Amino acid sequence: MTTASKKAPAAASVADGVLDTKTKELMSLAISVVERCEGCITQHTAACIKAGASREEFAEAISVAIMMAGGPATVYGGKALACFDQLSK
């Protein structure tokens, strides 16, 4: 499988549909925080910014992740917000 063909299903998953791309990327970000995947957080943070997510929307998605995952998510939620601030410059 080529790199392009591996990316095709992921691209289709976040394309606008009933849910828009921004909402899907915010969901992906929340899952990344819950799973404590720093690489995923970086990728989905950049995608959230590209999709037009505001810092407030981003922070709210993190708060949902923290509610669902508890204490460990607070560490990764903070990392995600710092990443957002860095990439937004």
Short mmCIF file of N, CA and C in Angstrom, two decimals:
data_model
loop_
_atom_site.label_atom_id
_atom_site.label_comp_id
_atom_site.label_asym_id
_atom_site.label_seq_id
_atom_site.Cartn_x
_atom_site.Cartn_y
_atom_site.Cartn_z
N MET A 1 0.84 -1.17 0.00
CA MET A 1 0.00 0.00 0.00
C MET A 1 0.89 1.24 0.00
N THR A 2 0.61 2.18 -0.88
CA THR A 2 1.41 3.40 -0.95
C THR A 2 0.99 4.36 0.15
N THR A 3 1.85 5.33 0.41
CA THR A 3 1.53 6.34 1.42
C THR A 3 0.24 7.08 1.05
N ALA A 4 0.09 7.40 -0.23
CA ALA A 4 -1.11 8.11 -0.68
C ALA A 4 -2.36 7.26 -0.45
N SER A 5 -2.28 5.95 -0.74
CA SER A 5 -3.46 5.12 -0.55
C SER A 5 -3.77 4.89 0.92
N LYS A 6 -2.75 4.97 1.79
CA LYS A 6 -3.00 4.86 3.23
C LYS A 6 -3.70 6.11 3.74
N LYS A 7 -3.40 7.25 3.16
CA LYS A 7 -3.98 8.52 3.61
C LYS A 7 -5.40 8.71 3.09
N ALA A 8 -5.75 8.07 1.99
CA ALA A 8 -7.06 8.27 1.37
C ALA A 8 -8.22 7.97 2.33
N PRO A 9 -8.22 6.81 3.03
CA PRO A 9 -9.34 6.56 3.96
C PRO A 9 -9.43 7.60 5.08
N ALA A 10 -8.28 8.04 5.58
CA ALA A 10 -8.28 9.05 6.64
C ALA A 10 -8.83 10.36 6.12
N ALA A 11 -8.42 10.75 4.93
CA ALA A 11 -8.91 12.01 4.34
C ALA A 11 -10.42 11.94 4.13
N ALA A 12 -10.90 10.81 3.69
CA ALA A 12 -12.35 10.65 3.49
C ALA A 12 -13.09 10.72 4.82
N SER A 13 -12.46 10.22 5.87
CA SER A 13 -13.11 10.22 7.19
C SER A 13 -13.32 11.62 7.75
N VAL A 14 -12.43 12.54 7.41
CA VAL A 14 -12.56 13.90 7.95
C VAL A 14 -13.13 14.89 6.96
N ALA A 15 -13.50 14.42 5.77
CA ALA A 15 -14.12 15.30 4.78
C ALA A 15 -15.50 15.74 5.28
N ASP A 16 -15.93 16.91 4.80
CA ASP A 16 -17.27 17.38 5.17
C ASP A 16 -18.32 16.34 4.81
N GLY A 17 -19.23 16.15 5.72
CA GLY A 17 -20.36 15.25 5.52
C GLY A 17 -21.48 15.80 6.39
N VAL A 18 -22.18 14.94 7.09
CA VAL A 18 -23.18 15.40 8.05
C VAL A 18 -22.48 16.25 9.11
N LEU A 19 -21.30 15.80 9.54
CA LEU A 19 -20.43 16.60 10.41
C LEU A 19 -19.39 17.29 9.55
N ASP A 20 -19.09 18.54 9.85
CA ASP A 20 -18.07 19.23 9.06
C ASP A 20 -16.67 18.81 9.51
N THR A 21 -15.68 19.16 8.68
CA THR A 21 -14.30 18.78 8.95
C THR A 21 -13.82 19.31 10.29
N LYS A 22 -14.17 20.54 10.63
CA LYS A 22 -13.72 21.11 11.89
C LYS A 22 -14.22 20.28 13.08
N THR A 23 -15.47 19.89 13.05
CA THR A 23 -16.03 19.09 14.14
C THR A 23 -15.32 17.74 14.23
N LYS A 24 -15.07 17.12 13.09
CA LYS A 24 -14.39 15.82 13.08
C LYS A 24 -12.96 15.95 13.60
N GLU A 25 -12.28 17.03 13.25
CA GLU A 25 -10.92 17.21 13.75
C GLU A 25 -10.91 17.51 15.25
N LEU A 26 -11.89 18.25 15.74
CA LEU A 26 -11.99 18.47 17.19
C LEU A 26 -12.25 17.16 17.92
N MET A 27 -13.08 16.29 17.33
CA MET A 27 -13.31 14.97 17.91
C MET A 27 -12.01 14.16 17.91
N SER A 28 -11.28 14.23 16.81
CA SER A 28 -10.00 13.51 16.71
C SER A 28 -9.00 14.02 17.73
N LEU A 29 -9.01 15.33 17.94
CA LEU A 29 -8.11 15.92 18.94
C LEU A 29 -8.46 15.40 20.33
N ALA A 30 -9.76 15.38 20.66
CA ALA A 30 -10.18 14.88 21.98
C ALA A 30 -9.76 13.42 22.17
N ILE A 31 -9.92 12.62 21.14
CA ILE A 31 -9.50 11.22 21.22
C ILE A 31 -7.99 11.13 21.41
N SER A 32 -7.24 11.98 20.72
CA SER A 32 -5.78 11.99 20.85
C SER A 32 -5.35 12.30 22.27
N VAL A 33 -6.05 13.24 22.92
CA VAL A 33 -5.75 13.59 24.31
C VAL A 33 -6.06 12.41 25.23
N VAL A 34 -7.21 11.79 25.03
CA VAL A 34 -7.60 10.64 25.85
C VAL A 34 -6.59 9.49 25.68
N GLU A 35 -6.14 9.28 24.46
CA GLU A 35 -5.20 8.19 24.17
C GLU A 35 -3.75 8.55 24.52
N ARG A 36 -3.52 9.82 24.86
CA ARG A 36 -2.18 10.31 25.24
C ARG A 36 -1.16 10.10 24.12
N CYS A 37 -1.56 10.45 22.91
CA CYS A 37 -0.72 10.28 21.72
C CYS A 37 -0.21 11.66 21.29
N GLU A 38 1.04 11.97 21.65
CA GLU A 38 1.58 13.30 21.36
C GLU A 38 1.67 13.58 19.86
N GLY A 39 2.06 12.60 19.07
CA GLY A 39 2.11 12.80 17.62
C GLY A 39 0.74 13.08 17.04
N CYS A 40 -0.26 12.36 17.56
CA CYS A 40 -1.64 12.57 17.11
C CYS A 40 -2.12 13.97 17.52
N ILE A 41 -1.78 14.38 18.72
CA ILE A 41 -2.16 15.72 19.20
C ILE A 41 -1.60 16.78 18.26
N THR A 42 -0.33 16.65 17.90
CA THR A 42 0.29 17.64 17.00
C THR A 42 -0.41 17.66 15.65
N GLN A 43 -0.64 16.50 15.09
CA GLN A 43 -1.28 16.42 13.77
C GLN A 43 -2.70 16.98 13.81
N HIS A 44 -3.48 16.59 14.80
CA HIS A 44 -4.87 17.04 14.83
C HIS A 44 -5.00 18.49 15.28
N THR A 45 -4.03 18.98 16.05
CA THR A 45 -4.02 20.40 16.38
C THR A 45 -3.84 21.23 15.11
N ALA A 46 -2.88 20.85 14.31
CA ALA A 46 -2.65 21.56 13.04
C ALA A 46 -3.89 21.48 12.15
N ALA A 47 -4.51 20.31 12.11
CA ALA A 47 -5.72 20.14 11.29
C ALA A 47 -6.88 20.97 11.83
N CYS A 48 -6.99 21.08 13.15
CA CYS A 48 -8.04 21.92 13.75
C CYS A 48 -7.85 23.38 13.35
N ILE A 49 -6.62 23.83 13.43
CA ILE A 49 -6.32 25.22 13.06
C ILE A 49 -6.64 25.44 11.58
N LYS A 50 -6.21 24.51 10.73
CA LYS A 50 -6.48 24.61 9.29
C LYS A 50 -7.98 24.63 9.01
N ALA A 51 -8.74 23.88 9.80
CA ALA A 51 -10.20 23.80 9.61
C ALA A 51 -10.93 25.01 10.20
N GLY A 52 -10.18 25.90 10.86
CA GLY A 52 -10.78 27.13 11.37
C GLY A 52 -11.27 27.08 12.81
N ALA A 53 -10.81 26.10 13.58
CA ALA A 53 -11.23 26.02 14.99
C ALA A 53 -10.64 27.18 15.78
N SER A 54 -11.46 27.78 16.60
CA SER A 54 -10.99 28.85 17.48
C SER A 54 -10.32 28.22 18.71
N ARG A 55 -9.58 29.02 19.42
CA ARG A 55 -8.95 28.54 20.66
C ARG A 55 -10.03 28.09 21.65
N GLU A 56 -11.13 28.80 21.67
CA GLU A 56 -12.23 28.47 22.60
C GLU A 56 -12.84 27.12 22.23
N GLU A 57 -13.07 26.87 20.95
CA GLU A 57 -13.61 25.57 20.52
C GLU A 57 -12.62 24.46 20.86
N PHE A 58 -11.35 24.72 20.60
CA PHE A 58 -10.29 23.76 20.88
C PHE A 58 -10.25 23.43 22.37
N ALA A 59 -10.30 24.45 23.20
CA ALA A 59 -10.27 24.25 24.66
C ALA A 59 -11.50 23.47 25.13
N GLU A 60 -12.64 23.73 24.52
CA GLU A 60 -13.85 23.00 24.92
C GLU A 60 -13.74 21.52 24.56
N ALA A 61 -13.15 21.22 23.41
CA ALA A 61 -12.94 19.81 23.04
C ALA A 61 -12.01 19.14 24.05
N ILE A 62 -10.98 19.86 24.48
CA ILE A 62 -10.08 19.32 25.50
C ILE A 62 -10.82 19.08 26.81
N SER A 63 -11.72 19.98 27.17
CA SER A 63 -12.46 19.80 28.43
C SER A 63 -13.33 18.55 28.39
N VAL A 64 -13.88 18.23 27.22
CA VAL A 64 -14.66 16.99 27.09
C VAL A 64 -13.73 15.78 27.25
N ALA A 65 -12.55 15.84 26.66
CA ALA A 65 -11.58 14.75 26.80
C ALA A 65 -11.22 14.54 28.26
N ILE A 66 -10.99 15.64 28.97
CA ILE A 66 -10.63 15.55 30.40
C ILE A 66 -11.78 14.96 31.20
N MET A 67 -13.01 15.37 30.89
CA MET A 67 -14.17 14.83 31.59
C MET A 67 -14.25 13.32 31.40
N MET A 68 -13.95 12.85 30.20
CA MET A 68 -14.07 11.43 29.90
C MET A 68 -12.90 10.60 30.41
N ALA A 69 -11.69 11.19 30.43
CA ALA A 69 -10.50 10.40 30.75
C ALA A 69 -9.89 10.70 32.11
N GLY A 70 -10.32 11.76 32.75
CA GLY A 70 -9.81 12.07 34.08
C GLY A 70 -8.41 12.66 34.09
N GLY A 71 -7.73 12.45 35.20
CA GLY A 71 -6.45 13.07 35.49
C GLY A 71 -5.39 13.03 34.41
N PRO A 72 -5.09 11.86 33.83
CA PRO A 72 -4.03 11.84 32.82
C PRO A 72 -4.32 12.77 31.63
N ALA A 73 -5.57 12.95 31.30
CA ALA A 73 -5.91 13.82 30.17
C ALA A 73 -5.61 15.28 30.47
N THR A 74 -5.55 15.65 31.76
CA THR A 74 -5.23 17.05 32.07
C THR A 74 -3.81 17.37 31.62
N VAL A 75 -2.90 16.42 31.74
CA VAL A 75 -1.52 16.63 31.30
C VAL A 75 -1.47 16.80 29.78
N TYR A 76 -2.12 15.90 29.07
CA TYR A 76 -2.09 15.94 27.62
C TYR A 76 -2.98 17.04 27.06
N GLY A 77 -4.02 17.39 27.76
CA GLY A 77 -4.84 18.54 27.36
C GLY A 77 -4.04 19.83 27.41
N GLY A 78 -3.24 19.98 28.46
CA GLY A 78 -2.36 21.14 28.56
C GLY A 78 -1.33 21.18 27.44
N LYS A 79 -0.79 20.01 27.11
CA LYS A 79 0.17 19.93 26.00
C LYS A 79 -0.51 20.32 24.68
N ALA A 80 -1.74 19.86 24.50
CA ALA A 80 -2.46 20.17 23.28
C ALA A 80 -2.73 21.67 23.17
N LEU A 81 -3.13 22.30 24.26
CA LEU A 81 -3.39 23.74 24.23
C LEU A 81 -2.11 24.53 23.97
N ALA A 82 -1.01 24.10 24.54
CA ALA A 82 0.29 24.75 24.27
C ALA A 82 0.66 24.58 22.80
N CYS A 83 0.38 23.41 22.25
CA CYS A 83 0.65 23.16 20.84
C CYS A 83 -0.20 24.08 19.97
N PHE A 84 -1.47 24.25 20.32
CA PHE A 84 -2.36 25.14 19.58
C PHE A 84 -1.79 26.56 19.59
N ASP A 85 -1.40 27.02 20.75
CA ASP A 85 -0.86 28.37 20.87
C ASP A 85 0.41 28.54 20.04
N GLN A 86 1.27 27.52 20.04
CA GLN A 86 2.51 27.58 19.27
C GLN A 86 2.23 27.58 17.76
N LEU A 87 1.36 26.69 17.32
CA LEU A 87 1.08 26.58 15.89
C LEU A 87 0.24 27.73 15.36
N SER A 88 -0.44 28.43 16.24
CA SER A 88 -1.28 29.56 15.82
C SER A 88 -0.51 30.84 15.60
N LYS A 89 0.75 30.86 15.99
CA LYS A 89 1.55 32.08 15.85
C LYS A 89 1.86 32.39 14.41
#
